[in-house]
Every structure is written in structure tokens, then in C-alpha cells.
XYZ file of C-alpha atoms in Angstrom:
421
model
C -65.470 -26.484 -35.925
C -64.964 -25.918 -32.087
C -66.784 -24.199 -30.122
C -66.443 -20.444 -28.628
C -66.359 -18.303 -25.715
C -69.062 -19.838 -22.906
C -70.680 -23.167 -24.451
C -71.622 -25.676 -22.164
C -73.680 -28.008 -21.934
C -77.390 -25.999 -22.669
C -81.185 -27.017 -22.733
C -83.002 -27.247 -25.850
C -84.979 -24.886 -26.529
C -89.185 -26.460 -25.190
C -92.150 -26.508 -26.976
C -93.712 -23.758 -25.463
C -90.891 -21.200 -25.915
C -91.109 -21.560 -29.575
C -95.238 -21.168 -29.720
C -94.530 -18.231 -27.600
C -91.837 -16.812 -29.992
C -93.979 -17.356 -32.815
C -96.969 -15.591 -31.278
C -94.782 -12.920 -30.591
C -93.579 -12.588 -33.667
C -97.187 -12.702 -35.606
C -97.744 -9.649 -33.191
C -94.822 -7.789 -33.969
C -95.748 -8.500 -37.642
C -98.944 -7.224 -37.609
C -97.819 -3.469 -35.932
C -95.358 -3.445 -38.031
C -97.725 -3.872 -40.756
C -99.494 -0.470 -43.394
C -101.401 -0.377 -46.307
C -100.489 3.118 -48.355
C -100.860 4.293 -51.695
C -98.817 1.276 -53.488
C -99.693 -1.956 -51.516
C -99.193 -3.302 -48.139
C -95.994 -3.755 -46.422
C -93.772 -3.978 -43.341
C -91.983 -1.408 -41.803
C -88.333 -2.446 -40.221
C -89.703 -1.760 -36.570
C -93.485 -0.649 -35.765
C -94.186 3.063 -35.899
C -93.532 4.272 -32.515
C -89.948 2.299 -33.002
C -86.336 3.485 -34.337
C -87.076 2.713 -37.696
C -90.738 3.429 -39.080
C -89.768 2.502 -42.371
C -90.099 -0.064 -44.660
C -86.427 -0.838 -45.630
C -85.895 -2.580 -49.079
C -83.353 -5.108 -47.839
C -85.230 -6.072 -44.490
C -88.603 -6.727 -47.155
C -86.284 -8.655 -49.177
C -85.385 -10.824 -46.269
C -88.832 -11.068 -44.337
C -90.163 -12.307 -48.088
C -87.820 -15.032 -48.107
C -88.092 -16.186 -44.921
C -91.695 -16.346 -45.110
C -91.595 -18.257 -48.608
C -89.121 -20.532 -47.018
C -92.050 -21.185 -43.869
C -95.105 -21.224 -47.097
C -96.132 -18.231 -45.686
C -97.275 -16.974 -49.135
C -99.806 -14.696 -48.393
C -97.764 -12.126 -46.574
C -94.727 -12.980 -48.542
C -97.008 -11.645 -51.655
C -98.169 -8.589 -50.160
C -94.419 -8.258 -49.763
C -93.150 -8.881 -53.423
C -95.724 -7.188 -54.433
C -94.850 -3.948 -52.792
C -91.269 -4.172 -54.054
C -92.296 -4.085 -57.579
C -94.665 -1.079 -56.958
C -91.712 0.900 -55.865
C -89.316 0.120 -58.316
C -87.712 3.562 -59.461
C -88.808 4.390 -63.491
C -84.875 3.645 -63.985
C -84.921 0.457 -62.294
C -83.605 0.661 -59.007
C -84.703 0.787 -55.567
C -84.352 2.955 -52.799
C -82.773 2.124 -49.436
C -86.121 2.357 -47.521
C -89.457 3.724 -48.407
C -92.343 6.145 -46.358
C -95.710 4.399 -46.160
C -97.014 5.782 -49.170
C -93.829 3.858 -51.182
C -91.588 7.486 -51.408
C -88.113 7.157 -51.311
C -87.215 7.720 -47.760
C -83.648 8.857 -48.609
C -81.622 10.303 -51.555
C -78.813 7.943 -50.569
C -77.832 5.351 -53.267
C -77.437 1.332 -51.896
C -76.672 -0.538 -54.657
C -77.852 -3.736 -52.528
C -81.035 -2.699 -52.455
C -81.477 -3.561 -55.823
C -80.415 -6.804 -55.991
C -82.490 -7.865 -52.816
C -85.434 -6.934 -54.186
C -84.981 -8.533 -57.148
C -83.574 -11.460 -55.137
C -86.787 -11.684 -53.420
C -89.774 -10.937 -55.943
C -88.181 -14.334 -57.542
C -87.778 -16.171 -54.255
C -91.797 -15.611 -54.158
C -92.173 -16.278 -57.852
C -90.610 -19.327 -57.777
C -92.150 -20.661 -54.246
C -95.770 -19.800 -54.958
C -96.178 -20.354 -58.699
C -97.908 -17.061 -59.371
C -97.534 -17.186 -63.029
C -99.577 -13.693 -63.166
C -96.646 -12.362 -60.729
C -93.975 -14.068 -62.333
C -95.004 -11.673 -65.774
C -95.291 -8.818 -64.039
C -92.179 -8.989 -62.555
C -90.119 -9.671 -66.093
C -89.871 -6.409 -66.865
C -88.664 -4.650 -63.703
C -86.321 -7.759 -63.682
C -84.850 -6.350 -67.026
C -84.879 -2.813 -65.912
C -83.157 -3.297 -63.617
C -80.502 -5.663 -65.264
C -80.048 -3.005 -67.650
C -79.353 -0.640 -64.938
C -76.916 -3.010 -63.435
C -75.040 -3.241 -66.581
C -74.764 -0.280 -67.582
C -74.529 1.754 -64.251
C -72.866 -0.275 -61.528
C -71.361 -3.652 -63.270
C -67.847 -3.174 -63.966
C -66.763 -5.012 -67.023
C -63.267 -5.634 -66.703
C -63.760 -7.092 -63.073
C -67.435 -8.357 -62.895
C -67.956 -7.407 -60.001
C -70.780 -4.286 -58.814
C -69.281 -1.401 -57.537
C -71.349 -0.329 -54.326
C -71.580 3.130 -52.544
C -72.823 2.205 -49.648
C -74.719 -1.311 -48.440
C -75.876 -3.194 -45.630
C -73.123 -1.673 -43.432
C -72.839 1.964 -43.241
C -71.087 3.567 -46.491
C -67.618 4.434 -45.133
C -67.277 0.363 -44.504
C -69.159 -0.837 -47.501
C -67.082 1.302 -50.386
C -65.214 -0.411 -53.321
C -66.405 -3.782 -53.707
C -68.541 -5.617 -51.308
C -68.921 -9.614 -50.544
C -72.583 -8.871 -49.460
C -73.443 -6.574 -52.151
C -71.668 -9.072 -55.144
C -73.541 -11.991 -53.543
C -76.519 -10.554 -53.764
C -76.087 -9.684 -57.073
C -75.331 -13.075 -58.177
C -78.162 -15.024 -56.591
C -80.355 -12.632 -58.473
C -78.918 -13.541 -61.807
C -79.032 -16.650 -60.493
C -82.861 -16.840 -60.011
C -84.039 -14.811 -62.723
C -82.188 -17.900 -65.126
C -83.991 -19.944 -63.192
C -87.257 -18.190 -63.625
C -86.906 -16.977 -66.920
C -84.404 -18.583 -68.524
C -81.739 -16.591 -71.079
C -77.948 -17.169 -71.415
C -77.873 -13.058 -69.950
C -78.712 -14.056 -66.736
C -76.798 -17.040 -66.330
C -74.077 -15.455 -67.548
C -73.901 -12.713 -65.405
C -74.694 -14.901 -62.582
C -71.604 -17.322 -63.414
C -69.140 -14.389 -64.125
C -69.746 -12.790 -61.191
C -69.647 -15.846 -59.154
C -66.840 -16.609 -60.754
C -65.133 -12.928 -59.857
C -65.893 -13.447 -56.218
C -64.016 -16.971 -55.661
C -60.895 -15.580 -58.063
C -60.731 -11.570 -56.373
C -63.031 -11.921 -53.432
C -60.965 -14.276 -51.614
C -57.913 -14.485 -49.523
C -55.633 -17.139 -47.869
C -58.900 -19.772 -48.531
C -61.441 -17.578 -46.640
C -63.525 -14.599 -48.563
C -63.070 -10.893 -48.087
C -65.462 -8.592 -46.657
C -64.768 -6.176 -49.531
C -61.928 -4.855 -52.053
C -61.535 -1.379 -51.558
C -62.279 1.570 -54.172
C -58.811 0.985 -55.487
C -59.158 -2.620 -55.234
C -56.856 -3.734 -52.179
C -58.007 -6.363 -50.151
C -60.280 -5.855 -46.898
C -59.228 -8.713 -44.985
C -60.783 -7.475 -41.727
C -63.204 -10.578 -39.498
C -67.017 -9.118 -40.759
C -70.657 -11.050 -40.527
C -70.885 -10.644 -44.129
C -68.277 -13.368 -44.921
C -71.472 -15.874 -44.400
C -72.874 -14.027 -47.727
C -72.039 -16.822 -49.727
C -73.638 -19.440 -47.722
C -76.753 -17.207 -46.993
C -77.174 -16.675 -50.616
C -76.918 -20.601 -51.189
C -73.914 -19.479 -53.629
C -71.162 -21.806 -51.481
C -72.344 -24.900 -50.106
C -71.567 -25.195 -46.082
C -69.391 -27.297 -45.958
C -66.872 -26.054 -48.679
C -63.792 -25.192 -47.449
C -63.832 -21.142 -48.109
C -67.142 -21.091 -46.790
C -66.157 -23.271 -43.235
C -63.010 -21.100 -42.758
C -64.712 -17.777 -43.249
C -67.122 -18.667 -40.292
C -64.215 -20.270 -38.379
C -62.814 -16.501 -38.358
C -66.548 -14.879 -37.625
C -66.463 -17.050 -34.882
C -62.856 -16.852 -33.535
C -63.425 -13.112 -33.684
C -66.727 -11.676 -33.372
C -68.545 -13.829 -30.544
C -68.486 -11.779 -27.908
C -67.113 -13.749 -25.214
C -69.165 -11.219 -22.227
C -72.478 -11.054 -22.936
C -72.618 -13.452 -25.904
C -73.910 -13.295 -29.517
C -71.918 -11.909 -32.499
C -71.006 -8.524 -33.369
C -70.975 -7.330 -36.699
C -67.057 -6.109 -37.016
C -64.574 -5.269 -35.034
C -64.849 -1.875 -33.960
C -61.403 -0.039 -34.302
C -61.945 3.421 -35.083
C -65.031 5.999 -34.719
C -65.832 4.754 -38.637
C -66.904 1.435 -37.340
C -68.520 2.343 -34.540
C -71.427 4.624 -36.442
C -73.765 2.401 -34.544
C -72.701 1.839 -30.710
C -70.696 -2.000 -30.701
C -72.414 -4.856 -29.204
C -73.602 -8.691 -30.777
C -76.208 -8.143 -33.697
C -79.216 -11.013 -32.709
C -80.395 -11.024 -36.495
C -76.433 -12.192 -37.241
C -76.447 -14.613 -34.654
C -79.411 -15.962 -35.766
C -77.700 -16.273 -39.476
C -74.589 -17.887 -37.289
C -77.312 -20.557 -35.796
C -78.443 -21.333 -39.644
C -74.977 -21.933 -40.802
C -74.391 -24.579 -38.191
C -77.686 -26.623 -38.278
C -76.863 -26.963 -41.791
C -72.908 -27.450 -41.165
C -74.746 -30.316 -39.203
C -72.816 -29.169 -35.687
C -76.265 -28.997 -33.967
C -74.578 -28.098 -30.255
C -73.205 -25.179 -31.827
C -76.175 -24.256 -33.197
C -78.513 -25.215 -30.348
C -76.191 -23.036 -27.648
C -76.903 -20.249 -30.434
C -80.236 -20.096 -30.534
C -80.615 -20.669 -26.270
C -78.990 -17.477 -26.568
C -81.028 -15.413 -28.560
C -84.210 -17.090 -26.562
C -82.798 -15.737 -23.411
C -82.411 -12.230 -24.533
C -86.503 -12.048 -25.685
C -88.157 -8.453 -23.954
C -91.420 -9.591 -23.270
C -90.967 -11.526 -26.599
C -89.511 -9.343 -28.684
C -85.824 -9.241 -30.054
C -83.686 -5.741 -30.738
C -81.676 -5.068 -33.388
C -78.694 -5.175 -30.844
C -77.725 -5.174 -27.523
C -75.529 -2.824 -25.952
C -72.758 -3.368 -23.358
C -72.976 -1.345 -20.731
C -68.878 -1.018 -21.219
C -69.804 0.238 -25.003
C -72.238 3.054 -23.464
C -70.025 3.971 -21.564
C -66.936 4.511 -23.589
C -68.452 5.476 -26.774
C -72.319 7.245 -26.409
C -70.757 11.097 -26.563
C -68.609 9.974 -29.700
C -71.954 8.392 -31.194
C -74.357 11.218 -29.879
C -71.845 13.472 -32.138
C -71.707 11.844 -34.953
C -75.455 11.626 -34.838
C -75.919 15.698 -34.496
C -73.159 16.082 -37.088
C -75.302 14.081 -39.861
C -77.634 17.082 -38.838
C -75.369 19.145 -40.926
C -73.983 17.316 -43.298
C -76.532 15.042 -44.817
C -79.339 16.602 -46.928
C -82.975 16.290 -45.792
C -84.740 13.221 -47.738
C -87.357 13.629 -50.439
C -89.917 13.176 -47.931
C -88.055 14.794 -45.069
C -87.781 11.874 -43.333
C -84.063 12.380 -42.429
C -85.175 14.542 -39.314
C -87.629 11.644 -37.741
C -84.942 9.420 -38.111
C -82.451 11.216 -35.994
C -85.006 11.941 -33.633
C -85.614 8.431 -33.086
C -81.751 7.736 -33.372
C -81.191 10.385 -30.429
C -84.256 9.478 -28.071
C -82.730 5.813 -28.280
C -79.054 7.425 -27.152
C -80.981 9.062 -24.547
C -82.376 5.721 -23.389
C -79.156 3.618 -23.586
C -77.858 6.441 -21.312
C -80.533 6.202 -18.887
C -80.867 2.016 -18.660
C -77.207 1.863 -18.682
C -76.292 2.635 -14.982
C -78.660 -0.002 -14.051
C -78.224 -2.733 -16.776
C -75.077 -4.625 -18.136
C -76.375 -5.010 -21.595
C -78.853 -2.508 -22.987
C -81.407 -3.606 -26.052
C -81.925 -1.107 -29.160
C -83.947 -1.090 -32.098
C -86.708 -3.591 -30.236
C -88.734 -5.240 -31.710
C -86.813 -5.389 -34.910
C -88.673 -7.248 -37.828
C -85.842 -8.780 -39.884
C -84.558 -9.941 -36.549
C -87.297 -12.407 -35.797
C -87.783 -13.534 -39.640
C -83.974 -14.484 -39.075
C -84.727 -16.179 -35.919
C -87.463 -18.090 -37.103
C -85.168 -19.517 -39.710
C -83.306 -20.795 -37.659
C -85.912 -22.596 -36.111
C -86.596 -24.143 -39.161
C -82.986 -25.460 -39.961
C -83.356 -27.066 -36.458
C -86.416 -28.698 -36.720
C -88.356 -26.715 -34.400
C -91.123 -25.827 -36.877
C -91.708 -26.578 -40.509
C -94.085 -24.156 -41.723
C -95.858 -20.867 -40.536
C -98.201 -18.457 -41.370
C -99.621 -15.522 -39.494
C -102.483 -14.269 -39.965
C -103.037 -11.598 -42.863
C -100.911 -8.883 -42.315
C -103.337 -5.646 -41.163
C -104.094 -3.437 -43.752
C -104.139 -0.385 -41.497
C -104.627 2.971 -42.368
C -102.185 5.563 -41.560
């Protein structure tokens, strides 16, 4: 696979840079950390951040990242607090307040999946057979749930609402959302055995290489009436990240080919998430997505094209703030062009979209629109603006990569803080 948009010839990333990162990131761990009514866990960004929340998909991720490092002791506390939230009909909730309340009345069908996804990643890494029980029955739940709510039967594939991108772009049937799915079957077989699971694991598998595909690459998504999406998105890596397509198999090697003949942003560097076309795609202001090109960095350590990967990574090591990484960086050329058309659909939300459970909503915006207000500010004396830093998931993402090239093996900060709110 060649190489994109500015790679030369780039320093490795130095011994000291890494124990610095990691430092960093046991920091950023630790404010990110609470202890509320049902167990300790991580919000998505520490409390005075854009998201003080804990997010079900960004725990799902941190816990496997830290099993994958045999940091097991804060990928517990983790698991654990996804199967204290589990709704009484077996679901889970986009993102949760401190005390484990829904957040949101919004329905993300991913969320479900991940967290299943990840109790097991934990189960199966630690050996916690006391765990492991626990978990069986919110397991079923929320298999049942699956089956009967969100699995259709003709297609096998989940429906989704909305996912990790915003709904409009999500609808129909999502790559990310079906992946996700299918590694959870996947490890619950593993874990617990029962033709069910591998089953539905295989069949849906199966239903995303025979419908989820297109000219030998995969589809970001069939639409509610189940046309194709052929669109360049991050989320075509789902099948790697998942471990449900090996690397190097051919749908796998051409869907990244097209992330990266696409989305690399040949500027400023680092890969979007999608091409922005219309005011639908650009809900969240365009610019490259660290926590994607960290994923990016993954997929070619293990492709085995370490320049690639090393240029990657340089990359996301020279856009640290004092150590910490954002969920994205803005162009200057994106403020510019598209912060009143994002301010407004911001406000408009105001309007449209109910108040949480919590009333959370409100805080949310508040955050969303003091960070607009920043952007605006930085932006007539910056070319490329941060947001969202630092971002948790980002960092767990980043320190996988590390792992895939060799930079560290394992890793374990210190017990997360049980702080009081």
C-alpha cells in the first residue's frame, strides 16, 4: 500500500516521548476518573471538559485497550461499571451521569454491543470466573433484546438508529454497528459456549461479507431501504478493529486503501472521519480525528508496512498540548467556512431535542457552544485549532498503537481515583 499526502522520511518516535505520553496519559486517566452510586468509571473527557460523561462506547474501548496492555485493575473497575448500568431490558444507554443515569433518551444500538464486547474482552483476559457469572445473564438479556428488538431476520443484520457517527449518517444498516455486533456473539461463544451465539455470530458475519460489501471493499452502511452507502468513512476498518477480517485480506486492504486515498488530509495531516459534503456531515466542524488515526497506525503495524505506520504515529506525537491529545483538530479553513452553520445547528438542537432524564442535554450544549466560542477566538491566530482535549478514548487508541509497534508491551496506571463528586 503506498503511501499518502506528506511522508518522508520521519524519526522514530524516542524513548522519552513515549514515557512522557504515558505519564500523560495516567494523568488524564485519573481526572477523568469518579466513583458514584454504581462503581467507578471514566468519563470521555475530565469534568471541566466537552464531555463530562462516561460514554458507553468510549468505556468499551478504554476496557479493551487496557486488557490488551494487562492493565486489569482499571479495566475491571471498567467492566464492572458496564454491567451495573445495564438497562432492566438489557440495553445500554449512549452515555451515563456519574451516578450511572442515562445521560440521554436517545437510542444507539452500538452501545449495546460494545459493552457486551468489552465485559468479555475483560472476562476472557483476566480469568475472573466470579465476573465471568455475573456477566451471563446481562449477556442473555441482552441477546434476547437483540433478537427480538433490533436483529432483522430475513437479513441478519441489526438495524441501528443512530451509532458512533451522528444518527442522520448512521441510519439503515451500519458496518460499525454489525461488527460490533458480531464480535460480541463472537466472544460470548467463546466464553460461554452455545450454538446461539455462534450462530448469530457466523450469520451475521456472514451478512456483512455477502450485503455489506461492494466492488471488493465494505460499505459504510446500507441505507433504511437497503441501498448501498458507498461513500470513503473511518468505519470501513470495523472489520479489522473487531479482529473479524484478518489485515491482510483483500476486502479489508482495499477498504483502507480508499480511507487512505480519501480521508488523509493532505494540509495539516491525520484522517478525517468522512467526507464532509453537506451540513448533515458536518454536525461536528471537519478536520482529522487523532483517535482514527491512531486506529489507521494499528492497521499498518499489523499490515506489517511499519513506515506507514511510524509517519502515523510521528504525527499524532507532534500534535500533543502539553501532553494531551483532542478529539480533533480544526482547520482554521473549516472555522472559517463552517462555525455559523455549526453554531446553528447547535442552538437548533435547543429546540428540537428533548431535555435528558437527568437534564444533562443543557450542560452538553453549553460545553458544545463555549468550545465554538473558543475555536472562534484561537482561530485568527492558529492554522489548526484542537477540540475536545484531552479526550480519553483518544489516548487508549494511541497507546495501542504503541503496542502494535513495539514501543511498550504492557501498562498499568495507577488505581484509577475513586473521587467523590
Amino acid at each position: 500500500m503506498g503511501n499518502v499526502g506528506r511522508v518522508q522520511a520521519v524519526a522514530s518516535i524516542e524513548r522519552g516521548e513515549v514515557d512522557r505520553f504515558l505519564d500523560s496519559t495516567a494523568r488524564v486517566l485519573r481526572r477523568a476518573s469518579f466513583s458514584g452510586r454504581r462503581g467507578v468509571g471514566i468519563l470521555a473527557t475530565p469534568p471541566e471538559g466537552k464531555y463530562p460523561l462516561a460514554y458507553t462506547r468510549d468505556l468499551a474501548a478504554t476496557t479493551s485497550v487496557l486488557c490488551d496492555l494487562g492493565a486489569l485493575e482499571t479495566a475491571q473497575l471498567c467492566a464492572q461499571f458496564l454491567l451495573n448500568v445495564q438497562e432492566p431490558g438489557g440495553t445500554w444507554a449512549e452515555c451515563y451521569d456519574a451516578d450511572g443515569l442515562p445521560a440521554n433518551g436517545e437510542r444507539h444500538e452500538d452501545a449495546t454491543a460494545l459493552a457486551v464486547w468489552a465485559m468479555l474482552t475483560f472476562a476472557r483476559a483476566s480469568g475472573d470466573e466470579r465476573f465471568t457469572d455475573h456477566a451471563r445473564e446481562a449477556v442473555e438479556r441482552a441477546t434476547q433484546f437483540t433478537i427480538e428488538r433490533t436483529l432483522n431476520p430475513y437479513l441478519y443484520l441489526v438495524e441501528t438508529t443512530a451509532s458512533l457517527h451522528e444518527a442522520s449518517v448512521s441510519q439503515g444498516y451500519e458496518l460499525w454497528n454489525n461488527c460490533a455486533y458480531a464480535a460480541a456473539f463472537a466472544l460470548a461463544h467463546r466464553v460461554y459456549g452455545g450454538e446461539r451465539y455462534r450462530r448469530l455470530a457466523l450469520l451475521i458475519r456472514r451478512a456483512i461479507g455477502l450485503l455489506m460489501t461492494q466492488d471488493s471493499r465494505f460499505l459504510r452502511r446500507l441505507d433504511p431501504n437497503g441501498y448501498p452507502d458507498p461513500r470513503p468513512d473511518v468505519t470501513l476498518m470495523a472489520p479489522y478493529s473487531f479482529g473479524l477480517w484478518a489485515p491482510t485480506e483483500r476486502t479489508a486492504m482495499n477498504s483502507a486503501e480508499l480511507i487512505e486515498r480519501t480521508l488523509w488530509n493532505v494540509e495539516i495531516g491525520g484522517y478525517i472521519r468522512y467526507l464532509p459534503y453537506s451540513a448533515v456531515e458536518r454536525s461536528v466542524l471537519p478536520g482529522p480525528w487523532p483517535r482514527y488515526t491512531a486506529w489507521m497506525a494499528q492497521y499498518h503495524y499489523d499490515l506489517g508496512n511499519k513506515d506507514r505506520a511510524e509517519v502515523i504515529l510521528r504525527w499524532l506525537f507532534d500534535n500533543l498540548q502539553e501532553g494531551a491529545l483532542p478529539e480533533v483538530l480544526i482547520p482554521a479553513a473549516s472555522a472559517h467556512r463552517f462555525l455559523g452553520e455549526h453554531r446553528r445547528a447547535i442552538r437548533e438542537l435547543r429546540s428540537t431535542r428533548p431535555n435528558g432524564s437527568n437534564g444533562v442535554d443543557e450542560l452538553i450544549r453549553e460545553r458544545v457552544l463555549a468550545d465554538i466560542e473558543e475555536i472562534e477566538r484561537v482561530a485568527v491566530e492558529r492554522e489548526v485549532i484542537p477540540s475536545g482535549a484531552p479526550h480519553v478514548w483518544t489516548h487508549m487508541e494511541t497507546l495501542r498503537a504503541l503496542k502494535r509497534g513495539g514501543y511498550i508491551e504492557r501498562w498499568e496506571v495507577q488505581p484509577v481515583a475513586k473521587r467523590k463528586r
